[in-house]
Each structure stands twice: as C-alpha cells, then as structure tokens.
Coordinates of C-alpha atoms in Angstrom, one line a residue:
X125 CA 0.0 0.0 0.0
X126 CA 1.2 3.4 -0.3
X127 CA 3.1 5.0 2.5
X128 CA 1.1 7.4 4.4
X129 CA 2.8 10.1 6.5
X130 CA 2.2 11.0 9.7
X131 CA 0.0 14.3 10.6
X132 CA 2.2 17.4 9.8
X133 CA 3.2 19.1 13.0
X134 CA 1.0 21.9 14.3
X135 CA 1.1 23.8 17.2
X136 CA 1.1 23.4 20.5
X137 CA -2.8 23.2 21.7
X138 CA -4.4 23.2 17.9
X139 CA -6.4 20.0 17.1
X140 CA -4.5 17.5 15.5
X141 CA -4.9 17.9 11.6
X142 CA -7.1 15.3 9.5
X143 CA -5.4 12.0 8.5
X144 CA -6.4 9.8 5.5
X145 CA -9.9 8.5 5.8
X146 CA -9.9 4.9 7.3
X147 CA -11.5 2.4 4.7
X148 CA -11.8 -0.4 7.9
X149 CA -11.5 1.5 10.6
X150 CA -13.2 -1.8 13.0
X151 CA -10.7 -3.7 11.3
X152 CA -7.8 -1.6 11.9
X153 CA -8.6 -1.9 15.9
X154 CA -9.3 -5.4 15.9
X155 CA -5.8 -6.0 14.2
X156 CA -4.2 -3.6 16.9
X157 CA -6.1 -5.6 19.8
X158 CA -5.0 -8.9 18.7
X159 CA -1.6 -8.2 18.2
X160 CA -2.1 -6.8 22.2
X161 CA -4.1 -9.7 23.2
X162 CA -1.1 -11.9 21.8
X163 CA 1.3 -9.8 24.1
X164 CA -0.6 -10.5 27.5
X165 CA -1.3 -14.0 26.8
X166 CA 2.3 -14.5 27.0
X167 CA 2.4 -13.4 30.4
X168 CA 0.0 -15.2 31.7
X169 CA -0.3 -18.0 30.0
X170 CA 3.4 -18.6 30.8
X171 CA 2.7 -18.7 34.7
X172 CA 0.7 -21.2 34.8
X173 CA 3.3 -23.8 33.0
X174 CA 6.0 -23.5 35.5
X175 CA 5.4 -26.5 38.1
X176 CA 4.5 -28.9 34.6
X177 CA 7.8 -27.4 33.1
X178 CA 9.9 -27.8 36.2
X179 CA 9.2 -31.2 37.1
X180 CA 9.5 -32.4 32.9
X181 CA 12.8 -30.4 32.3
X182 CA 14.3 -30.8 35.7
X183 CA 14.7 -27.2 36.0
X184 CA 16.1 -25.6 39.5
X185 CA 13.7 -23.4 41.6
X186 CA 16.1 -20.7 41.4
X187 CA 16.2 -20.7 37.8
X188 CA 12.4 -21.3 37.3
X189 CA 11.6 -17.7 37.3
X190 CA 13.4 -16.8 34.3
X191 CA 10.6 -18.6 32.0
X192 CA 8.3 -15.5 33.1
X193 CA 11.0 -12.9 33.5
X194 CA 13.0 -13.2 30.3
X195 CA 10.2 -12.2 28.0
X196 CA 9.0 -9.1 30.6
X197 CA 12.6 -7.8 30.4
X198 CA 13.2 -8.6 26.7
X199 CA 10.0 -6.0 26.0
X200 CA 10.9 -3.7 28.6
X201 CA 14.3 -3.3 27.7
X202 CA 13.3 -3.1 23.5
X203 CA 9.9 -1.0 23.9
X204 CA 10.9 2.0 23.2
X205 CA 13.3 0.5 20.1
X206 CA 10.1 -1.1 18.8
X207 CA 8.5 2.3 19.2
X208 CA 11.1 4.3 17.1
X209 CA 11.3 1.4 14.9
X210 CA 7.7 1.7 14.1
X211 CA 8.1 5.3 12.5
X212 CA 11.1 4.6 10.8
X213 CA 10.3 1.8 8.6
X214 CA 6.6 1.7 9.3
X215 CA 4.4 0.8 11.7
X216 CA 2.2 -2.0 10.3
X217 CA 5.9 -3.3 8.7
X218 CA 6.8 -3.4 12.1
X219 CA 3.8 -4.8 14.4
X220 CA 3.8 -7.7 11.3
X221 CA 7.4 -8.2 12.5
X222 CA 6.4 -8.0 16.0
X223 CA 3.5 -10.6 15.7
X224 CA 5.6 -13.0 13.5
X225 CA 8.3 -12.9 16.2
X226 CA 5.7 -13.6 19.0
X227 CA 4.5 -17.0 17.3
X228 CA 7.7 -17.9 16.7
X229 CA 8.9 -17.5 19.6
X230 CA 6.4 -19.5 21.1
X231 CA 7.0 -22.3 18.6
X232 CA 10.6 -22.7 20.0
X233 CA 8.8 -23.1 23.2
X234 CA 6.1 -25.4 22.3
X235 CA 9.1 -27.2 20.3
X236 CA 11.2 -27.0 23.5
X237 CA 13.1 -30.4 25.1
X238 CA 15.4 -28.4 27.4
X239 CA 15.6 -25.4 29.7
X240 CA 17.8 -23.0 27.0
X241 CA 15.5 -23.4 24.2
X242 CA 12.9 -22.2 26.4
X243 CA 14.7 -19.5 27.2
X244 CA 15.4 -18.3 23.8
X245 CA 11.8 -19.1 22.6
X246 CA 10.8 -16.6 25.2
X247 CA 13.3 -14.2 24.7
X248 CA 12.7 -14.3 20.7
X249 CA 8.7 -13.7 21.8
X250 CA 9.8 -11.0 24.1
X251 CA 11.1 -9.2 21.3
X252 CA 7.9 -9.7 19.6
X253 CA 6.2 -8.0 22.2
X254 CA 8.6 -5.0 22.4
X255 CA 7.6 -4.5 18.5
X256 CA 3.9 -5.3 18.8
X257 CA 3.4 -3.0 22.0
X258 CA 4.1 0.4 21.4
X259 CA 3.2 0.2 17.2
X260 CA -0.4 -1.3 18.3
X261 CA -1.5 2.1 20.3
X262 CA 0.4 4.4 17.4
X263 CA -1.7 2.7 15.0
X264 CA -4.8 3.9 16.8
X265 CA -3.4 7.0 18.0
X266 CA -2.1 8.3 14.4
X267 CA -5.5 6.7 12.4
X268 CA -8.2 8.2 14.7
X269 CA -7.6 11.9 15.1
X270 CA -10.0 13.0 17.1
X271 CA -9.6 13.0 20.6
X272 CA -12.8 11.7 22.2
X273 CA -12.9 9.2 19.3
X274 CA -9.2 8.1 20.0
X275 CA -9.8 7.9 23.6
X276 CA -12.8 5.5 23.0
X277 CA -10.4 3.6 20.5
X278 CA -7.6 3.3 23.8
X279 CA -10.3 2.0 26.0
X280 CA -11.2 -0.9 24.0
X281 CA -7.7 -1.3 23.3
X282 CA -6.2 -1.5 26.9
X283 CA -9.5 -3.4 27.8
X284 CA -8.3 -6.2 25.5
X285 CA -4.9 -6.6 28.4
X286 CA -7.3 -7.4 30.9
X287 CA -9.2 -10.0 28.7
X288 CA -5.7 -11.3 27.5
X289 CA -4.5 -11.1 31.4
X290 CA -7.7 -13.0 32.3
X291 CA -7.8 -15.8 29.5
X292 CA -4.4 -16.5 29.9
X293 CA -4.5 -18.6 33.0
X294 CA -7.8 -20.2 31.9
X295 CA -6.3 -21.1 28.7
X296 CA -2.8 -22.1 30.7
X297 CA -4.8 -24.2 32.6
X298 CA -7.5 -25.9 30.1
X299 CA -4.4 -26.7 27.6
X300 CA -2.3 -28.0 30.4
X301 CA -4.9 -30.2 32.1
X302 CA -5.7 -31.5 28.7
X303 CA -2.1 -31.9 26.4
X304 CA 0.7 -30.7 28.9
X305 CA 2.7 -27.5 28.9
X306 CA 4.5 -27.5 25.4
X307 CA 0.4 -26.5 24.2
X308 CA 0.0 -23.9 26.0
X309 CA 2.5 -22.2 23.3
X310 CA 1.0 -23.0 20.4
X311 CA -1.9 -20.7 21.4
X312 CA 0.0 -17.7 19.8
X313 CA 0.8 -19.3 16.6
X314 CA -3.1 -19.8 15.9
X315 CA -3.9 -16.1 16.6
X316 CA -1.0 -14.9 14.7
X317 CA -2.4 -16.4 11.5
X318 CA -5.3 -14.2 12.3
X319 CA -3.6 -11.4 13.2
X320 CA -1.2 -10.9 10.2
X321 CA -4.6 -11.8 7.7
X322 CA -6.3 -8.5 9.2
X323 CA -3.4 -6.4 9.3
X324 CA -2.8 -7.4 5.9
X325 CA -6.3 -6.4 4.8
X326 CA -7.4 -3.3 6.8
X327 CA -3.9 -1.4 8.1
X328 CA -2.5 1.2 5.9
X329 CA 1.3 2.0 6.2
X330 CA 2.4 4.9 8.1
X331 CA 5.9 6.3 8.9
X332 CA 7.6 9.7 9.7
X333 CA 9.7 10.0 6.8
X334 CA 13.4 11.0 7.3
X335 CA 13.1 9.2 11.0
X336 CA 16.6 8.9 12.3
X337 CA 17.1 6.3 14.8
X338 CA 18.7 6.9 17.8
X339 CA 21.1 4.2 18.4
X340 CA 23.0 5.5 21.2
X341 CA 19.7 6.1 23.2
X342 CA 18.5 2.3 22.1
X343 CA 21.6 1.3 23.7
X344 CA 21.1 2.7 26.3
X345 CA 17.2 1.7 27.3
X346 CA 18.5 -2.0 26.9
X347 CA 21.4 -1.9 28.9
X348 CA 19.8 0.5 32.2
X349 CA 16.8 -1.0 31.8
X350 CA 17.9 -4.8 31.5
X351 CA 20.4 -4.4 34.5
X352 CA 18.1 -2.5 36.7
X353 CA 15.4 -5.5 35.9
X354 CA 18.1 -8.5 36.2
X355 CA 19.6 -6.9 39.5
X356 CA 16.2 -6.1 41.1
X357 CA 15.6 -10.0 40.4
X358 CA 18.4 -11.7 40.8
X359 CA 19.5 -9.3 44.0
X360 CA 16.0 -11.1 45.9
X361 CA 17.9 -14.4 45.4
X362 CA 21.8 -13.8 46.2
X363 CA 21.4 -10.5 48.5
X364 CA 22.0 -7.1 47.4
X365 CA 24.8 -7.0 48.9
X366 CA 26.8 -9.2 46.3
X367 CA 29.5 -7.5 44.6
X368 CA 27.8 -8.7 41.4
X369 CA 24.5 -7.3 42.1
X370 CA 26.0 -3.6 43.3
X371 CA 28.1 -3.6 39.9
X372 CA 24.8 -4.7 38.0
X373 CA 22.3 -1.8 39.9
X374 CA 25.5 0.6 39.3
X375 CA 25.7 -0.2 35.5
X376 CA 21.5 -0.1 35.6
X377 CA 21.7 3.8 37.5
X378 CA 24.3 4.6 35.2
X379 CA 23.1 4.1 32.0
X380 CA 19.4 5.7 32.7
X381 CA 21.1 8.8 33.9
X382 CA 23.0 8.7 30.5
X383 CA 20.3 8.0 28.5
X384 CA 17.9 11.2 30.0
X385 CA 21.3 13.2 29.3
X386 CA 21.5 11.9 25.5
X387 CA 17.7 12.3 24.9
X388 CA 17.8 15.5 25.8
X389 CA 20.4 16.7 23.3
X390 CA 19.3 14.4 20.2
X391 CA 17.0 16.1 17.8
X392 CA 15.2 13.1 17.8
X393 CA 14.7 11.4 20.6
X394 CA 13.3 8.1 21.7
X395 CA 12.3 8.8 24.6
X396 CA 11.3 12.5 24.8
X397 CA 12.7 13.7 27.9
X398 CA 12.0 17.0 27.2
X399 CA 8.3 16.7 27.4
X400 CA 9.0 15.4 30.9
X401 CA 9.7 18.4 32.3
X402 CA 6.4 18.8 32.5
X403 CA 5.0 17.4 35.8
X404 CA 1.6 16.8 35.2
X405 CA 3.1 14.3 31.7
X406 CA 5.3 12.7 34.0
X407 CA 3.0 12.3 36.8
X408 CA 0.5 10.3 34.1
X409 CA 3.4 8.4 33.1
X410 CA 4.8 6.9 36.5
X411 CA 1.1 6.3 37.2
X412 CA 0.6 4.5 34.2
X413 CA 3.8 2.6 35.6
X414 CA 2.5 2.2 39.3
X415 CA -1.2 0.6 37.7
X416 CA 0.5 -2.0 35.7
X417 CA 2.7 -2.6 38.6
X418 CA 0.0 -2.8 41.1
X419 CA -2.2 -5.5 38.6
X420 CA 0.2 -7.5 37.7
X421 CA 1.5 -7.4 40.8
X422 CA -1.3 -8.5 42.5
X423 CA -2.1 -11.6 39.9
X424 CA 1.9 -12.4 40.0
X425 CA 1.4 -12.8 43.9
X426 CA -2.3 -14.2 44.1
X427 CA -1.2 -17.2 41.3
X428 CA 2.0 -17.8 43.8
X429 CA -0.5 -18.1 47.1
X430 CA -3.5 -20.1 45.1
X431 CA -0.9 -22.4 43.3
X432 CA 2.1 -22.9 46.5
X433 CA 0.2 -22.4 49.3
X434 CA -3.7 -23.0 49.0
X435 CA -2.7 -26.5 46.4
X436 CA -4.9 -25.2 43.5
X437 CA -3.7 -26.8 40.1
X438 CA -3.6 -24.0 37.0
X439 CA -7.2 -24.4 36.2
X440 CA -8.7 -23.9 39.3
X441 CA -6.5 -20.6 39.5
X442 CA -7.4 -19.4 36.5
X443 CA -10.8 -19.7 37.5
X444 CA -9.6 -17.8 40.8
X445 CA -8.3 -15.1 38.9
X446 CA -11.2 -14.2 37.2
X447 CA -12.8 -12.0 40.1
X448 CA -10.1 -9.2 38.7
X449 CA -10.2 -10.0 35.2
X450 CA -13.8 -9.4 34.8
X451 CA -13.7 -6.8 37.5
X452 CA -10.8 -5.1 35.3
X453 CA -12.7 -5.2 32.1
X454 CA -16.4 -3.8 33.4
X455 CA -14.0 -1.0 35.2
X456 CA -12.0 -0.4 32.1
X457 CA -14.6 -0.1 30.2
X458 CA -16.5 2.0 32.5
X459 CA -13.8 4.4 32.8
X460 CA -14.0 5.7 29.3
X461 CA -17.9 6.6 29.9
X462 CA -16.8 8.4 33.3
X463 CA -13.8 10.0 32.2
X464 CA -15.7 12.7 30.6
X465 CA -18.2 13.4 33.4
X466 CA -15.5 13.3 36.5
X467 CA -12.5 13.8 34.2
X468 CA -9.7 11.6 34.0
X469 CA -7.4 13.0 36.8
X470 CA -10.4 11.7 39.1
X471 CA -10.2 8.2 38.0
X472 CA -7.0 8.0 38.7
X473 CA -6.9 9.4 41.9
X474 CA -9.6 6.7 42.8
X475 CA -8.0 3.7 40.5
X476 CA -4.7 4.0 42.5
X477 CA -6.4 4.4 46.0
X478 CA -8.5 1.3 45.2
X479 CA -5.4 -0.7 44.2
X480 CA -4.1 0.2 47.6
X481 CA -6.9 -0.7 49.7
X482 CA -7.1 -4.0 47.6
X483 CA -3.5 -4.6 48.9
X484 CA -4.1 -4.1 52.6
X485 CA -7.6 -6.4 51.9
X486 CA -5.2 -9.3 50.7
X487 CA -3.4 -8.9 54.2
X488 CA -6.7 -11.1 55.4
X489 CA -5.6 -14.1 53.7
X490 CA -4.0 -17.5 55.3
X491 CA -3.5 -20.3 54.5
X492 CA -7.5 -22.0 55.2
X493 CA -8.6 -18.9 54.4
X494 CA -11.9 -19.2 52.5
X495 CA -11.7 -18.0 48.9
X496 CA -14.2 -15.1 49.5
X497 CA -11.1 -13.1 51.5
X498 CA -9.7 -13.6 48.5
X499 CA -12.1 -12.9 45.7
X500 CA -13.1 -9.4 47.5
X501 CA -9.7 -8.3 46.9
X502 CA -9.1 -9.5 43.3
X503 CA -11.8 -7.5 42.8
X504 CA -11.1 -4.2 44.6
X505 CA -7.6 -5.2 42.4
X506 CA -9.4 -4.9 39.0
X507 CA -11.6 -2.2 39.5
X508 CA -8.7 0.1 40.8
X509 CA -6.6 -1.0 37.7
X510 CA -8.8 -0.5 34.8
X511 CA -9.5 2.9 36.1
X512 CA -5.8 4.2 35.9
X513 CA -5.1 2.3 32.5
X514 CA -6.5 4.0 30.0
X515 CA -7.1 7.4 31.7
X516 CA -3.4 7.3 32.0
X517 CA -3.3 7.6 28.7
X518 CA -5.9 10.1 28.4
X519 CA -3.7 12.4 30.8
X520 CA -0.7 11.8 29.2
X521 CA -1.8 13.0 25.7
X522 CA -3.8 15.4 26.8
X523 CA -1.0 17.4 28.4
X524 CA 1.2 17.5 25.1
X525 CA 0.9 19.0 22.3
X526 CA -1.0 16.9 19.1
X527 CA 2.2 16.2 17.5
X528 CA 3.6 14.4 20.0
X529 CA 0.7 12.1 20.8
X530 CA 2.5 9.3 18.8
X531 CA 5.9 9.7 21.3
X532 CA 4.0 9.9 24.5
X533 CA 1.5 7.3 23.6
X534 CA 5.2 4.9 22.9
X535 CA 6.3 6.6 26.4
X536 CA 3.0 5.0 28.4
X537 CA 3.5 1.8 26.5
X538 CA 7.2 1.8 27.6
X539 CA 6.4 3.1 31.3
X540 CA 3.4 0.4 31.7
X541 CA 5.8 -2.6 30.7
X542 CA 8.1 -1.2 32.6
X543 CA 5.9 -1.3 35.7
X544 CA 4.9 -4.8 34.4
X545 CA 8.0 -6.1 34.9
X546 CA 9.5 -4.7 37.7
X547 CA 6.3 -6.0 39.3
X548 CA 7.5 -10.0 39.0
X549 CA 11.1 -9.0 39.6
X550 CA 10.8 -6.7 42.6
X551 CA 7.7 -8.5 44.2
X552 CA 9.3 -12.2 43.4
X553 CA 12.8 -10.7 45.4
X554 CA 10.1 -9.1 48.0
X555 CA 8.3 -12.7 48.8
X556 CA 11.5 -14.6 48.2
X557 CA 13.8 -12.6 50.9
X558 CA 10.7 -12.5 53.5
X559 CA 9.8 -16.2 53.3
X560 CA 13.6 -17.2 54.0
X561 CA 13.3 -14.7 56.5
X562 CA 10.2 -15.7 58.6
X563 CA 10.7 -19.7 57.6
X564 CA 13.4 -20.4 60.2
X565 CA 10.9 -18.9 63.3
X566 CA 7.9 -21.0 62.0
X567 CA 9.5 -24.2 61.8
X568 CA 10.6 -24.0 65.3
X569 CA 6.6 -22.7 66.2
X570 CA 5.8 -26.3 64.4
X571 CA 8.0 -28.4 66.6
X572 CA 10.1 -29.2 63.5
X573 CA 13.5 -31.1 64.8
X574 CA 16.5 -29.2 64.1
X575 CA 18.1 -31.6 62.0
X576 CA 14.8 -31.8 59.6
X577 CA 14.6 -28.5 59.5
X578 CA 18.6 -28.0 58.6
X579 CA 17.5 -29.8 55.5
X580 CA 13.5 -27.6 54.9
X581 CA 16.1 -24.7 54.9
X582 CA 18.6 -25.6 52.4
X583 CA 15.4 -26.4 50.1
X584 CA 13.6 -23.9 51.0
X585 CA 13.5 -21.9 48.0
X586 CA 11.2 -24.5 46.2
X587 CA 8.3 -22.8 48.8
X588 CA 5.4 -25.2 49.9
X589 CA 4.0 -27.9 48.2
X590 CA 4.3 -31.9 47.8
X591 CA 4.7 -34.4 50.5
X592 CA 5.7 -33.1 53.9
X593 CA 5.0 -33.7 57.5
X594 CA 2.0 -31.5 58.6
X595 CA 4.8 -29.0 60.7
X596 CA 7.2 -28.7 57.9
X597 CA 4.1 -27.7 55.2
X598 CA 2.4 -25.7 57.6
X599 CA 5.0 -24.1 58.5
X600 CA 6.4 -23.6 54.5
X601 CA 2.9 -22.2 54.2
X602 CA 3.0 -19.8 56.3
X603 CA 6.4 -18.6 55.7
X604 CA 5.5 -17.8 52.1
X605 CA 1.7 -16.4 52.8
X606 CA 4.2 -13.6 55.1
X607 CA 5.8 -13.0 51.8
X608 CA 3.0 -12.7 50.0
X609 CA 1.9 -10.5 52.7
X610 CA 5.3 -8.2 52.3
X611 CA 4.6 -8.0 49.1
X612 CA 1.0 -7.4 49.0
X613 CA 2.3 -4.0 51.5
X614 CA 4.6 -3.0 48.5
X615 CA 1.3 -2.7 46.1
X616 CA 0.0 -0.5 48.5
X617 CA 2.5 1.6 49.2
X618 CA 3.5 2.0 45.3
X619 CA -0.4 2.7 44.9
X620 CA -1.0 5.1 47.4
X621 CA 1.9 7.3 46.8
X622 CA 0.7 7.1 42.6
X623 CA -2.7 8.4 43.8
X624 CA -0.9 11.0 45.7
X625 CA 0.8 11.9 43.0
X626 CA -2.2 12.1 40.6
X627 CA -3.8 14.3 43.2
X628 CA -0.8 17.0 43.5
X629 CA -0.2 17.2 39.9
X630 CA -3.1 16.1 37.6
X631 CA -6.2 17.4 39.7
X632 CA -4.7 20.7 39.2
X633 CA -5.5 20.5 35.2
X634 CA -8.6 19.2 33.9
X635 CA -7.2 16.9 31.0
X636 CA -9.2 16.3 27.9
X637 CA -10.6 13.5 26.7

C-alpha cells in the first residue's frame, strides 16, 4: 500500500490535523487488539506452565523464574526500540514483524526439550512483544484523530490486556490439564495467522519520513533498563549485597542517567525527555507505571499463594483469577464513559487508592482462608486497575501538544511494561527474601526437629507444596503467605503514593478527553 505520512506538526494546543480516511476502521482496531491480546497471553499463559515445566525439564527453583521474566525484560528493555522502529520503517511493517516474532517465539517453546531453548523461545517472543506494543496504540493514535474518538479507541484497546491477562491462565490451565505445557504455546501461533490476515487487509502504512534512529539512546534503554530489571531479580535471590549485584544496579543507575542526558540533546529522541519536564506528563506516566505494577502485581502474587500455598492446580487458579479479570474489564470499560463526566485525573486518583486498599484487603488471607477473602480483593484489584489504564493515557496526551501524541503514547507503552515487569522482579525478590526470612521462626513454632529443618532450609526456595509432615508444610505455608503479605504491602505503598501523585499534579489540570 502506499506509505502514508504521519499528521504534519502543528502547534502546540491546535487539534490534531485530519489523516487519510480509514476504509476499515473496526478492522484496523481489531488488528491492533489482537496483536495486544497476543502480548498479555504471553504473560499469563506462561505462569501457569511452570510447576509442569519444572518437574518435565528438571529445572532448579532458582532458575524457574526466568521462563516469566525473560520475556517481561526482553519487552521492557526493546519497547521504546520497537516504538522508534515503528516510524522509521513503518508501523504496520513493524507490528507484522512483532507478531511473526511472538509466534515464533512460542513455537521454540512449544518445540522445547530443554531449559535454553525455552529460554530463547521466550526471549525471541519477548522481542515480539517489544515491537507489537508500542506500534499497536500508534496505529490507533495516528488513524483516529479525534480525541474523544481516539480515547474510545484506547479504552477498548487496553480493555483487550485485561481479557488477554484473564484468558491466559484459563487457557494455561485448560491446555495443560488436557495436552501438557508444550500447548500452551501453540496458542499464539493460531492467533498470529489471524492477526497478520487482518493487518494485511485493513492497516494502511504509516511512517515519519526521514526518521533517524537513535542508536546510542536504544543502547542505552537496553542496557539501564535490563540491569536494573536483572539486579532487582536476581538481588532477591543472592542478597543485594553481592558485589555482582552492586556492579549490576550501578551499570543499571548509570546508564538511565545517561540516556535522560542523551535524549535531551538528540534532535530526535526516543524517549522525549523534554516533554517530561512537565510534571503533570510525568505524573501520568509513573502512574501509568504504578497501575500495571499494582495489577500484575497482585495476579503475579495471588497465582503464587492459590498455586504454592492453598494446592490449586492452574485451572482452578485461572478460575480464581477471574474476580479481577472481569472486575478489570467492566472498570476499564466504564472508565471511558466516566472519564468525561468526572475527568480523567479523578479516576486515577480513585483507581490508584483502590489498588491500595485491595492490597491491605489481601493482608486477610491465610493459608484455610476461604476464597471469599480472596475474591473481594481481586476485585477491589481490577476495579482500581482499569480505572488508571486507559485514563493514563488520556492524561498523558492530553497534556502534550497533538504532534507528540505518537511519542507519549510509545512513552505509556514503555512506562506500563516497565511497571509490568518490575512488578515480578521486585515482588518475586520481596516474597523470596521475607519467606527465607520468617521460615526459620515457623519451623521451630511447628516443633520441627533441628536436623529436619537444617535440611527444609537448604530447600527452601522451592516454597510449599508436595509431601511433607504436617509441621514442615504448615509451616512452608505460612512462611511464604508472610511474603505474599510483604509484598501485597509493596502494592499499596506504590499505589498510594501514585494516587498522591495524581492528586498533587493532575487534579490541578482538567485533562481532555
């Protein structure tokens, strides 16, 4: 198809000028919501294969994480590559690329007879999903101009994360029950048949034309942003004290500072740091961050409890989980109708202080806790999550000017992942160091013999489960409910401040939706 640029730049405040008419315009978002659907399925989906995949590939409890983490940190790392990408060489080009890369990363997977291949299948997907991510919301935000149409368009596109976060397990868990783990990957390679047939058929091309691509700044984004991610993770394992771990955080702090210097100087950038000088843009970005953080979050923990602690298989948690899925789609949805009464800055302030109260509500639960403890805050969880996603947007893009919707929409893309995945690594260190932590204290509380519980300690990483005496299990149980609990407090303290934040900054300008 014939390359279509991007709107010409006007200034700051005037409405964004008329693109080309859309011949498929349903088409066009259903292409962009698959390609996002494909995304969050790979989180999810992935979760729910661990125990299977440990016990087949004889994989170490320390290493197990890394199935999940390698394909959060390959997209947060590349995100804001995929995004610049995009308007270089084209943004349908590239989300084709994206989507291909996602399936075949998942093949590898499904293909997978060893712990490294499964590790490259999911970092080969996680590039996918750096690509697919932020070119999905630029296709919406550069086809539909007009700003209460667009915002509609982001609602049903972020509302499609909480379906893909909320099928995930269910699908996880149906496919596992019914073929083992290796089909739980082939999910991907199904829709991306789909995906690429509509993309095909309904998404023009667009580019900026002349786009330079800032590769000292791409550098950059990988390096900070995959040491701070590996250090946060790793450093809940090993101690933050380890020399490696310092060096690692050091490199991380290092290389962010030098990428906000180089941003600022390129014509350009990547990441526009100059429009974060702005606090009410950068208050909607970290809240945008602290949202994701707080959902997955709370899933990344509940799937831990349900799964290690209460003995649910992946089914049954899937079915668990759906009190926030559906709880995050109504509210998502929702929030695009309310927006415009209460104005976005209001949901947000209410999303984020709803997370927070969900987190202190999750305190309640123990190990016989009944599942209605539970539910009630999975779904304070999801309605306090869809309301800060897509108003997030809203209040980022409302505060710059229209020219620069397509770099601060690939900002909250690149924020949100960001908070995705620092939610796994810093929660998963979180519940790891305070389960080691309170373990040794309730095994002696059980009676456990010192000699049996020499040996619970030096396994103790594994976390509850399997055949135990009653002490040792009920005392692994409640070691790792306290670190659900720890972490569970780092949700709400992350969500709280966010909704502070909202309040000082955003309240104090109406945005526009």
């Amino acid at each position: 198809m014939t390359t279509t640029p991007s709107p010409p730049v006007a200034a700051a405040g005037a409405p964004p000028a008329a693109g080309p008419p859309i011949a498929r315009p349903r088409l066009l978002l259903l292409a962009s919501c698959l390609g996002l659907f494909m995304s969050f399925i790979e989180v999810t989906a992935a979760i729910s294969t661990l125990r299977a995949m440990q016990v087949d590939l004889g994989v170490a409890t320390a290493d197990l994480s890394w199935v999940s983490s390698t394909y959060t940190l390959v997209v947060a790392a590349g995100v804001l590559s995929g995004g610049a990408f995009g308007e270089r060489y084209g943004r349908r080009r590239v989300f084709l690329l994206g989507v291909v890369a996602l399936a075949a990363g998942s093949l590898v997977v499904a293909a997978g007879d060893g712990y490294a291949q499964v590790l490259v299948g999911r970092a080969i997907s996680g590039v996918g999903g750096a690509l697919v991510l932020p070119t999905s919301l630029a296709l919406i935000t550069t086809s539909f101009t007009d700003p209460r149409e667009r915002g509609r368009k982001i609602s049903v596109w972020v509302s499609v994360s909480g379906f893909g976060l909320a099928l995930g397990p269910l699908i996880g868990g149906t496919l596992l029950d019914a073929s083992g783990w290796h089909a739980v990957y082939l999910v991907n390679a199904v829709l991306a048949v789909v995906t690429v047939a509509v993309t095909l058929y309904a998404v023009p091309e667009t580019r900026v034309p002349g786009r330079p691509l800032d590769w000292p700044g791409q550098f950059l984004a990988v390096v900070g942003l995959g040491c701070l991610v590996t250090g946060t993770a790793v450093g809940g394992r090993v101690g933050y004290g380890d020399p490696r771990i310092v060096a690692t955080l050091v490199v991380a702090v290092a290389a962010l500072a030098a990428l906000a210097v180089v941003e600022a100087r390129v014509p350009v950038p990547m990441l526009n740091v100059r429009m974060m000088r702005s606090a009410p843009y950068t208050a909607a970005l970290v809240v945008a961050a602290a949202g994701l953080f707080a959902f997955v979050g709370v899933t990344f923990l509940e799937v831990q409890f349900l799964q290690r602690v209460q003995g649910a298989d992946a089914l049954d948690t899937g079915v668990r989980l759906l009190a926030a899925m559906a709880a995050f789609v109504l509210s998502t949805a929702l929030a695009s109708r309310l927006a415009g009464r209460v104005g976005a800055a209001r949901l947000l302030v209410a999303g984020c202080a709803l997370t927070g109260v969900a987190g202190l509500v999750l305190l309640l639960q123990r190990p016989d806790s009944p599942y209605g403890v539970t539910a009630a805050g999975l779904v304070l969880a999801g309605l306090g999550s869809g309301l800060v996603v897509a108003p997030s947007t809203t209040a980022a893009l409302s505060v710059v000017p229209p020219q620069a919707a397509p770099a601060a929409s690939s900002a909250v893309t690149a924020f949100r992942q960001v908070g995705s995945v620092l939610a796994t690594a810093a929660l998963g260190a979180v519940l790891s160091l305070r389960f080691l932590d309170a373990l040794p204290a309730e095994l002696d509380a059980a009676g456990v013999p010192p000699q049996v519980a020499d040996v619970v300690l030096d396994r103790a990483d594994s976390g509850p489960g399997g055949a135990a005496p009653d002490g040792v299990h009920a005392a692994l149980g409640q070691a790792f409910t306290d670190g659900v609990h720890a972490g569970m407090l780092v949700i709400s303290a992350v969500s709280f401040a966010a909704a502070v934040l909202a309040a000082v900054f955003l309240l104090r300008r109406p945005t526009r939706t």
